[in-house]
XYZ file of C-alpha atoms in Angstrom:
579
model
C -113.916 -17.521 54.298
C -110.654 -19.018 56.428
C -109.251 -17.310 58.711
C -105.907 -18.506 59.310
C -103.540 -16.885 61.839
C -100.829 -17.502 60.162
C -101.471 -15.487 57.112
C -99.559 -12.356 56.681
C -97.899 -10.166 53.884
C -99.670 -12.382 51.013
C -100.881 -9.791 48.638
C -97.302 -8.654 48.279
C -95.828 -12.128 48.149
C -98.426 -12.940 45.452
C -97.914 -10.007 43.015
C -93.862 -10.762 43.374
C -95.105 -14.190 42.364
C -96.797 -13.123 39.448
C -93.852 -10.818 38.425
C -92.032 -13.430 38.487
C -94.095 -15.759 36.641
C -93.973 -13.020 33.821
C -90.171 -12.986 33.854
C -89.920 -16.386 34.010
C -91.941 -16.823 30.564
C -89.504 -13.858 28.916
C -86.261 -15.527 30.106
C -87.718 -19.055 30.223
C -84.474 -21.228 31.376
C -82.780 -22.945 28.131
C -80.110 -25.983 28.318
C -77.565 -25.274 26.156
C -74.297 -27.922 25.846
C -71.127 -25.911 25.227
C -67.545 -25.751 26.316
C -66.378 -25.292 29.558
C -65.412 -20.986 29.119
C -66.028 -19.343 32.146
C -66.123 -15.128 31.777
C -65.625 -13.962 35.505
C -63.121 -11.745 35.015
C -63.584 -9.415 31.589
C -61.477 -6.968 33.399
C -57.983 -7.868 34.104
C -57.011 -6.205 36.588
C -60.149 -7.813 38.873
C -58.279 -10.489 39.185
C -56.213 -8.509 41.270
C -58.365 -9.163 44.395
C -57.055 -8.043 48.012
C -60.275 -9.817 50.146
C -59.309 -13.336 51.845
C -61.011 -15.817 49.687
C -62.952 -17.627 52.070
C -66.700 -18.068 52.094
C -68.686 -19.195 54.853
C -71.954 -20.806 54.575
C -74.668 -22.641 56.393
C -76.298 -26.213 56.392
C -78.283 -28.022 58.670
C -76.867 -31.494 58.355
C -74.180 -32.977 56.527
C -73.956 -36.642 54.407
C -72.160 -39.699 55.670
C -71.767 -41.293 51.967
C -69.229 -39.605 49.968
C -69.656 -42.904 46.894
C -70.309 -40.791 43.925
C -72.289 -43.871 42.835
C -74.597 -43.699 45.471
C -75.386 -40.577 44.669
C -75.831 -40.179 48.434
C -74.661 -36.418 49.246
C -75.166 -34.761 45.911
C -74.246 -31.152 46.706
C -71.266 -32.027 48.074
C -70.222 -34.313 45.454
C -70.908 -32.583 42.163
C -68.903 -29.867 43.918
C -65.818 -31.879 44.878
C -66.148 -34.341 41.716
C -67.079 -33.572 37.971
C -67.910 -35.875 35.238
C -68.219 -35.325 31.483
C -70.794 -32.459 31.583
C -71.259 -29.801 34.480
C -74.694 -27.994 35.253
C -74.099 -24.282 36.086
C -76.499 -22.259 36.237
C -76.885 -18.496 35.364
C -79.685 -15.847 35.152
C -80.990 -17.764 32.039
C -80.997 -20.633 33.291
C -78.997 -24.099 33.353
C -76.440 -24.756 31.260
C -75.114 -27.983 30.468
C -71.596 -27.960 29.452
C -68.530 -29.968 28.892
C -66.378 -30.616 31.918
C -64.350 -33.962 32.044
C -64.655 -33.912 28.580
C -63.281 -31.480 25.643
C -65.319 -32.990 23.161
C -68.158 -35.700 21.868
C -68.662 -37.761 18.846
C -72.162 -39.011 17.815
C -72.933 -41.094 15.433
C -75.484 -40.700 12.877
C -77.586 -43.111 14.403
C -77.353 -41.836 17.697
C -75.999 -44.444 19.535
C -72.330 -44.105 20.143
C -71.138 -41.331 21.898
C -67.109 -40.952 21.937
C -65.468 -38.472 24.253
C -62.726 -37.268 24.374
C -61.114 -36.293 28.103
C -59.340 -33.564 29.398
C -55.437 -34.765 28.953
C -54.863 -32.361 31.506
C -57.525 -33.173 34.116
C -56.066 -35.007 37.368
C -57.025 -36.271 40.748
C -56.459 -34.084 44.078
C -53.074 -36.596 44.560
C -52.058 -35.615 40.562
C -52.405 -38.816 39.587
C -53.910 -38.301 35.849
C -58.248 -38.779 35.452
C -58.514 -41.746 32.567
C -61.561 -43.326 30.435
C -60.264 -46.095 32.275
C -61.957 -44.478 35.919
C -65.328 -43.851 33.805
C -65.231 -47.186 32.441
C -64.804 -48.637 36.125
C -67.214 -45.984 37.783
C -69.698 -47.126 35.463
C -69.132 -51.096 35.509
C -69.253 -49.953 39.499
C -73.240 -48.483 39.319
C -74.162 -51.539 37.450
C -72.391 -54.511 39.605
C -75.500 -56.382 41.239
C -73.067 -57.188 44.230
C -73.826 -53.154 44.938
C -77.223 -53.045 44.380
C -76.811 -49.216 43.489
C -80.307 -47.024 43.267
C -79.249 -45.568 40.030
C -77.951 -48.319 38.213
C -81.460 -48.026 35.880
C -80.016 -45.290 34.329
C -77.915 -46.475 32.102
C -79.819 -49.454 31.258
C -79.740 -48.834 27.477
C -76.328 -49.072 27.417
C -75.576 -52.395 25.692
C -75.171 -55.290 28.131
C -75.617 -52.473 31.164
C -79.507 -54.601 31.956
C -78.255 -57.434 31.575
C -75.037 -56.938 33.526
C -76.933 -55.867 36.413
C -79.572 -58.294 36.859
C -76.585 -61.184 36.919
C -77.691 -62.376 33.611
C -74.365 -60.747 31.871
C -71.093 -59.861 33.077
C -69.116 -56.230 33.009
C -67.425 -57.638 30.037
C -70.416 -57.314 27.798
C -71.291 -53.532 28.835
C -70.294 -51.326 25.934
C -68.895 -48.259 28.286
C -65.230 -48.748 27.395
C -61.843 -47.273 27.547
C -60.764 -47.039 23.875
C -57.500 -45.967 25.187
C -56.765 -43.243 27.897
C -58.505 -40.371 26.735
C -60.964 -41.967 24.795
C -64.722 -43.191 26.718
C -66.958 -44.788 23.910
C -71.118 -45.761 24.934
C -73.230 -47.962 22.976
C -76.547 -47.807 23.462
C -79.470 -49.688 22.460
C -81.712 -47.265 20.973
C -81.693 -44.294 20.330
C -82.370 -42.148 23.515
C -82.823 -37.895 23.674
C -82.743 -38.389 27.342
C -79.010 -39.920 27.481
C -76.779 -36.632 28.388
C -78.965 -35.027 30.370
C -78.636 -37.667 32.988
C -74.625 -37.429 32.744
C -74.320 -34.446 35.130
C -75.776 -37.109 37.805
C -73.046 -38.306 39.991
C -73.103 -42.054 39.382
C -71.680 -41.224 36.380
C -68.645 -39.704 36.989
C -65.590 -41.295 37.081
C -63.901 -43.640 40.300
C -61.014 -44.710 40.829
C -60.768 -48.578 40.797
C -57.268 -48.376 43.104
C -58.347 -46.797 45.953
C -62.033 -48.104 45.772
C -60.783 -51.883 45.786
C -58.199 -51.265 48.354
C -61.184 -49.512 50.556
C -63.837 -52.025 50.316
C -66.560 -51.732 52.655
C -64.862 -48.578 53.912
C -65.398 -46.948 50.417
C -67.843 -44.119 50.639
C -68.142 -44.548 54.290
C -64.639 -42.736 55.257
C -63.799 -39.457 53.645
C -60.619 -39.835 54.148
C -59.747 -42.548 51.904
C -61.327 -40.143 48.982
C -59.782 -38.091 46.369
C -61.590 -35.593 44.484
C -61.432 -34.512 40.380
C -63.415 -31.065 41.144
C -62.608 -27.822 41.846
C -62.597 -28.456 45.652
C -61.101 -30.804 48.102
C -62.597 -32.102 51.390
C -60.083 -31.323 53.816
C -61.661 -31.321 57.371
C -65.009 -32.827 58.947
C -65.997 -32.121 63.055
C -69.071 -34.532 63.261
C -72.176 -32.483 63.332
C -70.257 -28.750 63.693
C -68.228 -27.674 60.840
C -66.700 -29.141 57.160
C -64.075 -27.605 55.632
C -63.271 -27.682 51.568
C -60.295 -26.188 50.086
C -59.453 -25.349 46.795
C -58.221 -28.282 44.659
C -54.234 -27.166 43.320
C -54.660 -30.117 40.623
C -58.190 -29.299 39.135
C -57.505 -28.734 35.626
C -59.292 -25.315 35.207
C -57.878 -23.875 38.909
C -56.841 -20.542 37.436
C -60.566 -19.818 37.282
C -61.425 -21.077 40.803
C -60.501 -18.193 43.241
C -61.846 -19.526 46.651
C -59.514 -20.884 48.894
C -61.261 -21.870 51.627
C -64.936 -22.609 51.843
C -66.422 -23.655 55.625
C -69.847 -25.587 56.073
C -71.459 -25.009 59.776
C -73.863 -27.022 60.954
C -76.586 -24.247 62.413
C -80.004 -26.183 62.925
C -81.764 -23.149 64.544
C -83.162 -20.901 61.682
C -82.656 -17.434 64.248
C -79.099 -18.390 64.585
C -78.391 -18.567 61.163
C -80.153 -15.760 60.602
C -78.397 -13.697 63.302
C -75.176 -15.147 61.879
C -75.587 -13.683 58.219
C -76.957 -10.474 59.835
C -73.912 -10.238 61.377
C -71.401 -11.065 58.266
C -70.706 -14.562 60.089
C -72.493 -16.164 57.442
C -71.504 -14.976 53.426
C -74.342 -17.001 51.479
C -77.499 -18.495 53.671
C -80.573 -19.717 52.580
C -84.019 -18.506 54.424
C -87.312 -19.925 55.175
C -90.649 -18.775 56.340
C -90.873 -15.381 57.982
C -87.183 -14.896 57.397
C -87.445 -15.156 53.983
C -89.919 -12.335 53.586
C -87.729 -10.256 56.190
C -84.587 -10.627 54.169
C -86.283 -10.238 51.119
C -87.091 -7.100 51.893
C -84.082 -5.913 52.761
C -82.382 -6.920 49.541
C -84.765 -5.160 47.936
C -83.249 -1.766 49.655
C -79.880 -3.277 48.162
C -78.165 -4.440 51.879
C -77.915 -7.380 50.286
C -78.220 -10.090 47.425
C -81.387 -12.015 46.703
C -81.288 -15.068 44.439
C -84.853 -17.087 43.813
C -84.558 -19.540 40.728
C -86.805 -22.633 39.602
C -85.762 -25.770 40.841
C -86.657 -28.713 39.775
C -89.688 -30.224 42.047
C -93.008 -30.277 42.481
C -95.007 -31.279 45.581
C -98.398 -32.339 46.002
C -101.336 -35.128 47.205
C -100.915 -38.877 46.379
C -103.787 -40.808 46.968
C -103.874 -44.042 47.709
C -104.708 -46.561 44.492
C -103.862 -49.932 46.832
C -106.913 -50.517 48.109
C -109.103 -47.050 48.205
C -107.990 -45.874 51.283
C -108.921 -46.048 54.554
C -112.106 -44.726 53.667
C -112.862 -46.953 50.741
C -113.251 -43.370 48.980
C -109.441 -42.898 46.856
C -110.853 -45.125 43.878
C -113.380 -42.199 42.430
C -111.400 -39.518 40.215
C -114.376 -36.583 41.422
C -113.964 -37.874 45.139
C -109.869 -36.974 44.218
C -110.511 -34.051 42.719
C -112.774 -32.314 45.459
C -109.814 -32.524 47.875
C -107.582 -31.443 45.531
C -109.565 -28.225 44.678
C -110.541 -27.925 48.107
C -107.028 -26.588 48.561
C -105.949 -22.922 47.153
C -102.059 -23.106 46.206
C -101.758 -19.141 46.680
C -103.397 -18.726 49.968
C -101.298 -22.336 51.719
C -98.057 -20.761 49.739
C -98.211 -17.426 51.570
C -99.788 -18.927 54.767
C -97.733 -22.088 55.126
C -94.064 -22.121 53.208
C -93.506 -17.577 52.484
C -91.715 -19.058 49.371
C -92.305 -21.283 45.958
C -94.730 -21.060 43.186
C -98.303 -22.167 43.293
C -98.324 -25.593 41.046
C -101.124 -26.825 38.745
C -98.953 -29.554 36.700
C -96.942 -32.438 37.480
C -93.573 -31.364 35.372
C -91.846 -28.698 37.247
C -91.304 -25.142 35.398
C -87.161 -25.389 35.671
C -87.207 -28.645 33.401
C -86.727 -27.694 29.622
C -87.524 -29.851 26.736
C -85.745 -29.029 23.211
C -84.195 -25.626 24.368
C -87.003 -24.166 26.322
C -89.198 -24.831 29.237
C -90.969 -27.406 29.194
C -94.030 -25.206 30.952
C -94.113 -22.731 28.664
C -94.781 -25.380 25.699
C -97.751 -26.829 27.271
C -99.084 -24.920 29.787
C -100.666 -25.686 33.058
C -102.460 -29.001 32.969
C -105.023 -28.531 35.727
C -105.272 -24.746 35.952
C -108.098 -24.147 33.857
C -110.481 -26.662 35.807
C -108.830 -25.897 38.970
C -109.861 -22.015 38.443
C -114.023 -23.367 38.222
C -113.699 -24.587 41.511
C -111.455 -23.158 43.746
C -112.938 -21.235 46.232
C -116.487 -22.216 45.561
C -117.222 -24.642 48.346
C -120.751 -25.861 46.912
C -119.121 -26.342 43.684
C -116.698 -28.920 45.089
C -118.838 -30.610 48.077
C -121.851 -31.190 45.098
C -118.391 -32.516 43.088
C -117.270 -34.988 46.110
C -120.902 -36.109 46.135
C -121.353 -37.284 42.936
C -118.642 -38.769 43.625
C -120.254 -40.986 46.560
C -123.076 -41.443 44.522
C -121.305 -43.013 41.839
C -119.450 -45.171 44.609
C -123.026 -46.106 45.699
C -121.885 -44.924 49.281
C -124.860 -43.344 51.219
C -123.156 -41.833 54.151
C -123.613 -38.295 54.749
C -120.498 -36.134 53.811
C -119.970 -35.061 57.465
C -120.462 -38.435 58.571
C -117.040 -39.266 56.748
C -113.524 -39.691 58.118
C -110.287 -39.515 55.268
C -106.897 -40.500 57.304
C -104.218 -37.817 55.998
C -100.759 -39.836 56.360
C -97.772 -37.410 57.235
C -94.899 -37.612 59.643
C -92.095 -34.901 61.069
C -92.433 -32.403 63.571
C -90.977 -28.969 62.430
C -93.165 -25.779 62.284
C -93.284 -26.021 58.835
C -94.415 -29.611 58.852
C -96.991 -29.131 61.328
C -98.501 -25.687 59.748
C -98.247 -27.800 56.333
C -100.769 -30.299 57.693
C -102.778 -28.114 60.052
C -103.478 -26.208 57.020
C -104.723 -29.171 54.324
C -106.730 -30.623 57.413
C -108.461 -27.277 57.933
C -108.769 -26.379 54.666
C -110.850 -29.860 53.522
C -112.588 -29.497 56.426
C -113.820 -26.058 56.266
C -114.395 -26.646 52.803
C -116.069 -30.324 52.587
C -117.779 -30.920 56.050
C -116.028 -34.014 56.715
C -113.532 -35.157 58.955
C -109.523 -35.260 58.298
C -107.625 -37.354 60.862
C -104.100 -37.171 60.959
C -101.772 -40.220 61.124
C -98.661 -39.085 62.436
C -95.916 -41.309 61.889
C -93.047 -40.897 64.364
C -89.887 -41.250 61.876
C -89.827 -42.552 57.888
C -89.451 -45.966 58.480
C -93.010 -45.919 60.196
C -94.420 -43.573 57.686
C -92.908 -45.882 54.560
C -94.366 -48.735 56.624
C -97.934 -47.676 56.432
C -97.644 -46.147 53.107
C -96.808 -49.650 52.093
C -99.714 -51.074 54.031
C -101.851 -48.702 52.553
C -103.345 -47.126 55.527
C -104.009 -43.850 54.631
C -106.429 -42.106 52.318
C -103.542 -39.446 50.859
C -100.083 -37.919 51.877
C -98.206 -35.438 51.179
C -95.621 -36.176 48.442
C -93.863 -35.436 45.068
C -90.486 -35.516 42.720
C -86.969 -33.624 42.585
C -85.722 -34.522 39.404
C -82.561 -36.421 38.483
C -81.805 -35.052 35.128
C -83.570 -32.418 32.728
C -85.775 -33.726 30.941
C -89.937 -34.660 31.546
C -89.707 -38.151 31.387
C -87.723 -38.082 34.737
C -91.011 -36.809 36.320
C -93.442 -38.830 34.165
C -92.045 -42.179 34.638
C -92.455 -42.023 38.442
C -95.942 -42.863 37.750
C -95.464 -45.590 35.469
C -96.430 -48.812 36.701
C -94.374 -50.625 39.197
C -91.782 -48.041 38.737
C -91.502 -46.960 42.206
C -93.299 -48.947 44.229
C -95.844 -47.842 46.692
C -93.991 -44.531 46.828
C -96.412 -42.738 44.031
C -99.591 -44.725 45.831
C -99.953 -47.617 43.700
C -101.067 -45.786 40.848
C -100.999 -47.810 37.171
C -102.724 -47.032 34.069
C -102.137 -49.074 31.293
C -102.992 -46.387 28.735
C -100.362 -44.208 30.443
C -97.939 -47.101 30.302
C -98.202 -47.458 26.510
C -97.282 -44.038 26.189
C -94.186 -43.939 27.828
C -93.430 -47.404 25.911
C -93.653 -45.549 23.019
C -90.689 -42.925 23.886
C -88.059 -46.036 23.802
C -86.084 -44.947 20.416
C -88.324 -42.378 19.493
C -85.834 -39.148 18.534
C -88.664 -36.907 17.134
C -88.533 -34.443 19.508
C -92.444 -33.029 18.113
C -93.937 -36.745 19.111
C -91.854 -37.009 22.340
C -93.261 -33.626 23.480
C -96.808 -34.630 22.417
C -96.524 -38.093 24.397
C -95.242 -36.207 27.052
C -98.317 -33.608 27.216
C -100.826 -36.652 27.170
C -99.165 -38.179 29.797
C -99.652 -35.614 31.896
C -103.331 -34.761 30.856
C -104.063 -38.776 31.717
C -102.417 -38.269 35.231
C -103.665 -35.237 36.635
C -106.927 -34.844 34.255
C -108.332 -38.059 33.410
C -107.297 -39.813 36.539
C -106.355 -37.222 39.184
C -103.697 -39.358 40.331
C -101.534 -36.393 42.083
C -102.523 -33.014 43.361
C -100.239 -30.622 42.868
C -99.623 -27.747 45.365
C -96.381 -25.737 44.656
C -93.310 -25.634 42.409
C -90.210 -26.002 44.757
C -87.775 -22.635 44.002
C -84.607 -21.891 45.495
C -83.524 -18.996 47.671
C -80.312 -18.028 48.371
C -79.360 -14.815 50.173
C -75.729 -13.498 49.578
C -73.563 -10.644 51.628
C -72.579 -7.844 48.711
C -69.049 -8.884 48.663
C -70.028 -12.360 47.471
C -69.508 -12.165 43.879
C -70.548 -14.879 40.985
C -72.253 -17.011 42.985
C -73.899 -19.705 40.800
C -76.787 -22.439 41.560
C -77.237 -25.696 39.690
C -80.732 -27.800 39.272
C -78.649 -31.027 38.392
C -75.260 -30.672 39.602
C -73.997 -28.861 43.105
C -77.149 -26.764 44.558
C -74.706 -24.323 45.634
C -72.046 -23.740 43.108
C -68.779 -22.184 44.147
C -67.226 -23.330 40.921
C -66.307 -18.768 40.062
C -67.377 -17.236 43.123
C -64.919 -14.831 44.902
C -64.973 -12.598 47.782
C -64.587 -8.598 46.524
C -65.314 -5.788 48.992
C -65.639 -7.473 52.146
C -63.095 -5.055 53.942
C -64.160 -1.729 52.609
């Protein structure tokens, strides 16, 4: 039996867990695509609000890219920018509705999709948002002289591929301005996937004026920026404070009540707690011990407690390059042992306080055809996981047939696996204090830690492939599973997923390209994931990231997005703060 120091509170934590497992599987979070209708105020006379509307809130770093392209500081951007669709999220979930756009068109065929703007939608200097800024923001992601990340996601866009490989020209990609109001896509095939991905910031709109007439300086000086959203960037002091103010010109700014919302940089965690204790701080979002703390206190109703799904999953690669450092990585039982060697509840209370033990690859906030994903399939792993876990001669008789089948003949506690991690926070360091101890409490071996001292180092020997495993995983980009499957498809990503490739695995994501049966795309998906995690072991997975968000009482409508702006101001006001 461990006996970890660091262990405290879990059987509460665990049963709140499980509460809200069962909650999450009544109100299971559904996409819908509507119109943009927000319902703050039912009451008139609430908008008759006598509080200053300023909020104050808490990071611990802020971006240096503001290129909506890039998609470099995403929070910030899908607060201050909008494209076609929004992501706002409520108690039920996300929901995916029209924004930049009043309406779409889709042909019978499913590939051309004509929207029709807001006419009344303008930039922060009033100057009117076109098709013709979508066209250009668009032609932008996919001009090779950029070499954007997320170009690849409009590949199916006729001529996009092409276009950005320099075998085409901007010409030939059908994303066009049929006239002012008008933004017409052609794609190739077919493709479920398509809006989901067009809450992502590359996709919104630029303007080509102020971009050209920036050059190197666009996205590098905030300044030069002006914004679509509901919020304007208005102030910046390097590394203390950022200040965004409400955006006059927004087309919907009867419905946005804040007027001022302040960013401070606060890098100790007992500062910023101190600060929201204090009312300094109006929305803050807690870790560790803290979280439990405040948690508790919400519960006696001093304040607001917000935990929702978000979409990521963490867990073990191992390495597929060469078998590790220990020759050992290229056995699926020899994978599986550590993986099982590791119990998701007890690390979740002990290590992180917060998130949701994980025993798939998919993440539970992703939803496929109008409900979660999860709840469709089930947990992939969880059943086998359950045989072993906590059984140590079950899983050291499991890492030995392993060896056997290797032909290796050293003794168990003879062997050395090189866990591959970097950072140096508390969290970090109880993180890998606890896998170490727990595979070798568990396993007899030896775990030796390769501490990288920044990410460049770490990516380095990831790349080399000298490690045996590290600690990894996927936010997603859009909502929908393929995001999270296609990480693992060959080549896709590089060394980043460990090498992995399986050609059987491959075919099966080949065979979602035009495929609009949404039955066979949810049965591809489900063997995808049974191949990965089952059949090959190729990821471990330890928790389901979640979101926590404490808020003062006064802080009213607060929303959260998966997609879009993590922390969504879009209908928040201040009501009660001076009573």
């Amino acid at each position: 039996k461990r006996n970890h120091d660091w262990i405290s509170q879990g059987i509460r934590r665990r049963k709140m867990r499980k509460i809200q497992k069962m909650c999450a599987a009544l109100l299971a979070g559904v996409m819908t695509v509507g119109t943009f209708a927000p319902s703050v105020f039912a009451d008139e006379a609430a908008k008759e609000l006598t509080d200053e509307q300023v909020i104050n809130v808490r990071t611990t770093a802020f971006g240096n890219n503001y290129d909506v392209q890039d998609m470099g500081w995403r929070w910030m951007m899908a607060a201050c920018y909008e494209g076609l669709y929004r992501d706002v999220a409520d108690e039920n979930g996300d929901e995916f509705i029209l924004a930049g756009a009043e309406s779409v068109d889709i042909s019978d065929d499913g590939t051309v999709y004509t929207y029709h703007l807001r006419e009344d939608a303008k930039w922060s200097d009033g100057v009117p948002v076109t098709a013709h800024d979508y066209e250009y923001g668009w032609k932008r992601l996919l001009n090779p002289d950029y070499a954007y990340d997320y170009a690849s996601f409009i590949y199916n866009v006729v001529g996009a591929e092409e276009y950005n490989s320099g075998e085409g020209s901007a010409d030939d990609v059908m994303a066009v301005a049929v006239d002012d109001y008008t933004f017409e896509v052609t794609l190739k095939v077919a493709d479920p996937t398509f809006e989901s991905k067009l809450v992502a910031t590359p996709l919104y709109p630029t303007r080509e004026d102020l971009a050209e007439a920036a050059g190197d300086n666009w996205g590098k000086d905030w300044t030069l920026c002006v914004y679509n959203g509901p919020f304007c960037m208005t102030d910046m002091v390097v590394d203390n404070k950022m200040v965004w103010t409400k955006n006059a010109e927004y087309w919907d700014a009867e419905n946005v009540h804040l007027d001022t919302i302040n960013w401070y940089i606060v890098a100790q965690e007992s500062t910023a707690a101190t600060m929201f204790e204090n009312g300094e701080l109006d929305q803050y979002q807690p870790t560790g011990d803290y979280a439990i703390k405040f948690e508790k206190e919400a519960e006696e109703g001093k304040y607001q407690y917000m935990v929702t799904d978000y979409p990521g999953t963490i867990g073990l690669r191992f390495n597929f390059i060469n078998g590790g450092t220990s020759g050992l990585m290229s056995n699926v039982k020899i994978r599986k042992a550590i993986s099982y060697s590791i119990d998701r509840e007890e690390m979740i209370d002990a290590v992180y306080g917060r998130y949701n033990p994980a025993y798939s690859y998919v993440a539970p906030a992703i939803t496929f055809n109008g409900s979660s994903y999860r709840s469709q399939v089930g947990e992939v792993i969880e059943d086998e996981y359950n045989e072993y876990v906590g059984d140590p001669d079950k899983i050291v008789a499991l890492f030995q047939e392993g060896l056997d089948e290797l032909g290796v003949e050293t003794p168990i506690e003879d062997i050395t696996l090189t866990y591959l991690t970097s950072g140096s926070t508390t969290e970090v360091q109880a993180e890998r204090e606890y896998i170490q101890q727990s595979l070798e409490e568990t396993l007899g071996l030896t775990v030796e830690l390769s501490v990288a001292g920044d990410n460049s180092l770490f990516i380095a020997d990831r790349n080399e492939g000298n490690y045996d495993f590290f600690l990894g995983g996927w936010y997603s980009d859009y909502n929908d599973p393929l995001d999270f499957l296609y990480t693992n498809y060959t080549d896709a990503y590089g060394m980043s997923f460990g090498g992995y490739s399986n050609t059987d695995y491959d075919a099966l994501a080949d065979q979602l390209v035009g495929e609009t049966d949404m039955d066979k795309r949810l049965d591809i998906y489900k063997q995808m994931e049974q191949i990965l995690l089952l059949d090959d072991c190729a990821f471990a997975p330890i928790y389901y990231a979640t979101k926590q968000v404490l808020l003062q009482n006064w802080v009213k409508d607060y929303r959260t997005s998966s997609f879009g702006a993590s922390a969504e101001f879009i209908w928040t006001y201040i009501d009660g703060k001076n009573q």
